[in-house]
Amino acid sequence: MDVASGKIKGYKRVKSERQKLVEKHRQLNQTDTVKVMSHVQREEKDSDWIRHTIMLEGIDVPFIYRRKQQYQSLKGARVNVTYYRHVEDVAGIEFETMKVVRIKRS
């Protein structure tokens, strides 16, 4: 171990999956240990997908992701979320949402 730098000789630090995603895709954002205030699950029309919408504590924008099945509610849980900004145009009005790429309980 090199005492001056605090590094172990020959040891390479392994990056987490989250770090790799954020470095590769600069538009991605990461929020850690944030509390889920609301979690709604709806079936999408003419599709096998379930649309999950969560609202996070202190953030006024919905976070949206899709899965093939329903899951246990995340309401009240703390989660780590990797996402990017997405703007939907509904009837000529722009709505800002966050598209979730990765979500995990923390």
Coordinates of C-alpha atoms in Angstrom, one line a residue:
M1 CA 0.0 0.0 0.0
D2 CA 1.3 3.4 -0.9
V3 CA 0.8 5.4 2.3
A4 CA 1.0 8.8 0.6
S5 CA -1.8 8.2 -1.8
G6 CA -3.9 5.8 0.2
K7 CA -4.0 3.4 -2.7
I8 CA -3.2 -0.3 -2.8
K9 CA -0.6 -1.2 -5.4
G10 CA -2.0 -3.2 -8.3
Y11 CA -5.6 -2.7 -7.1
K12 CA -8.0 -1.3 -9.7
R13 CA -11.2 0.2 -8.3
V14 CA -14.3 -1.4 -9.8
K15 CA -17.0 1.0 -10.9
S16 CA -20.7 0.3 -10.0
E17 CA -23.3 -0.3 -12.7
R18 CA -24.8 3.1 -11.9
Q19 CA -21.4 4.9 -12.3
K20 CA -20.9 3.2 -15.7
L21 CA -24.3 4.3 -16.9
V22 CA -24.0 7.9 -15.8
E23 CA -20.5 8.2 -17.3
K24 CA -21.5 6.6 -20.6
H25 CA -24.7 8.7 -21.0
R26 CA -24.1 12.2 -19.9
Q27 CA -27.8 13.2 -20.0
L28 CA -28.6 10.7 -17.2
N29 CA -29.2 11.8 -13.6
Q30 CA -28.9 9.9 -10.4
T31 CA -30.9 10.5 -7.1
D32 CA -30.1 8.3 -4.1
T33 CA -32.1 7.4 -1.0
V34 CA -35.2 9.5 -1.9
K35 CA -38.6 8.6 -0.4
V36 CA -41.4 7.6 -2.7
M37 CA -44.6 9.6 -1.8
S38 CA -46.9 8.0 -4.4
H39 CA -46.8 4.9 -6.6
V40 CA -49.5 4.3 -9.2
Q41 CA -49.6 1.2 -11.6
R42 CA -51.9 1.3 -14.7
E43 CA -52.4 -1.0 -17.6
E44 CA -51.5 0.7 -20.9
K45 CA -54.2 0.6 -23.7
D46 CA -53.7 -2.1 -26.3
S47 CA -50.5 -3.3 -24.7
D48 CA -49.2 -5.9 -22.2
W49 CA -47.2 -3.3 -20.3
I50 CA -47.9 -1.8 -16.9
R51 CA -47.1 1.9 -16.6
H52 CA -45.6 2.8 -13.2
T53 CA -45.7 6.4 -12.1
I54 CA -44.0 7.5 -8.9
M55 CA -43.7 10.8 -7.1
L56 CA -40.6 11.5 -5.0
E57 CA -40.3 13.6 -1.9
G58 CA -39.4 17.2 -2.7
I59 CA -39.7 16.8 -6.5
D60 CA -42.9 18.0 -8.3
V61 CA -42.3 16.0 -11.5
P62 CA -43.6 12.4 -12.1
F63 CA -41.1 9.6 -12.7
I64 CA -42.4 7.0 -15.2
Y65 CA -41.3 3.5 -16.1
R66 CA -42.9 0.4 -17.7
R67 CA -42.8 -3.2 -16.7
K68 CA -44.5 -6.4 -17.9
Q69 CA -46.2 -7.0 -14.6
Q70 CA -47.4 -5.3 -11.4
Y71 CA -45.0 -5.0 -8.5
Q72 CA -45.4 -4.4 -4.8
S73 CA -46.0 -0.7 -4.1
L74 CA -43.0 1.4 -3.4
K75 CA -45.0 4.0 -1.5
G76 CA -43.0 5.0 1.6
A77 CA -39.8 3.2 0.5
R78 CA -36.5 4.8 -0.1
V79 CA -35.1 4.3 -3.6
N80 CA -32.1 5.0 -5.8
V81 CA -33.2 6.2 -9.2
T82 CA -31.3 6.7 -12.5
Y83 CA -33.4 8.7 -15.0
Y84 CA -33.4 11.3 -17.7
R85 CA -35.6 14.3 -18.5
H86 CA -38.4 13.7 -21.0
V87 CA -41.0 16.2 -22.4
E88 CA -44.4 14.9 -23.6
D89 CA -46.6 17.0 -25.8
V90 CA -50.3 16.4 -24.8
A91 CA -52.9 18.5 -26.7
G92 CA -50.3 21.1 -27.5
I93 CA -49.2 21.5 -23.9
E94 CA -45.7 20.3 -22.9
F95 CA -45.5 18.2 -19.7
E96 CA -42.1 17.4 -18.1
T97 CA -41.6 13.9 -16.8
M98 CA -38.6 11.9 -15.8
K99 CA -38.1 8.6 -17.6
V100 CA -36.6 6.0 -15.3
V101 CA -33.8 3.8 -16.6
R102 CA -33.0 2.0 -13.3
I103 CA -34.7 1.9 -9.9
K104 CA -33.7 0.0 -6.8
R105 CA -34.7 0.1 -3.1
S106 CA -32.0 1.6 -1.0

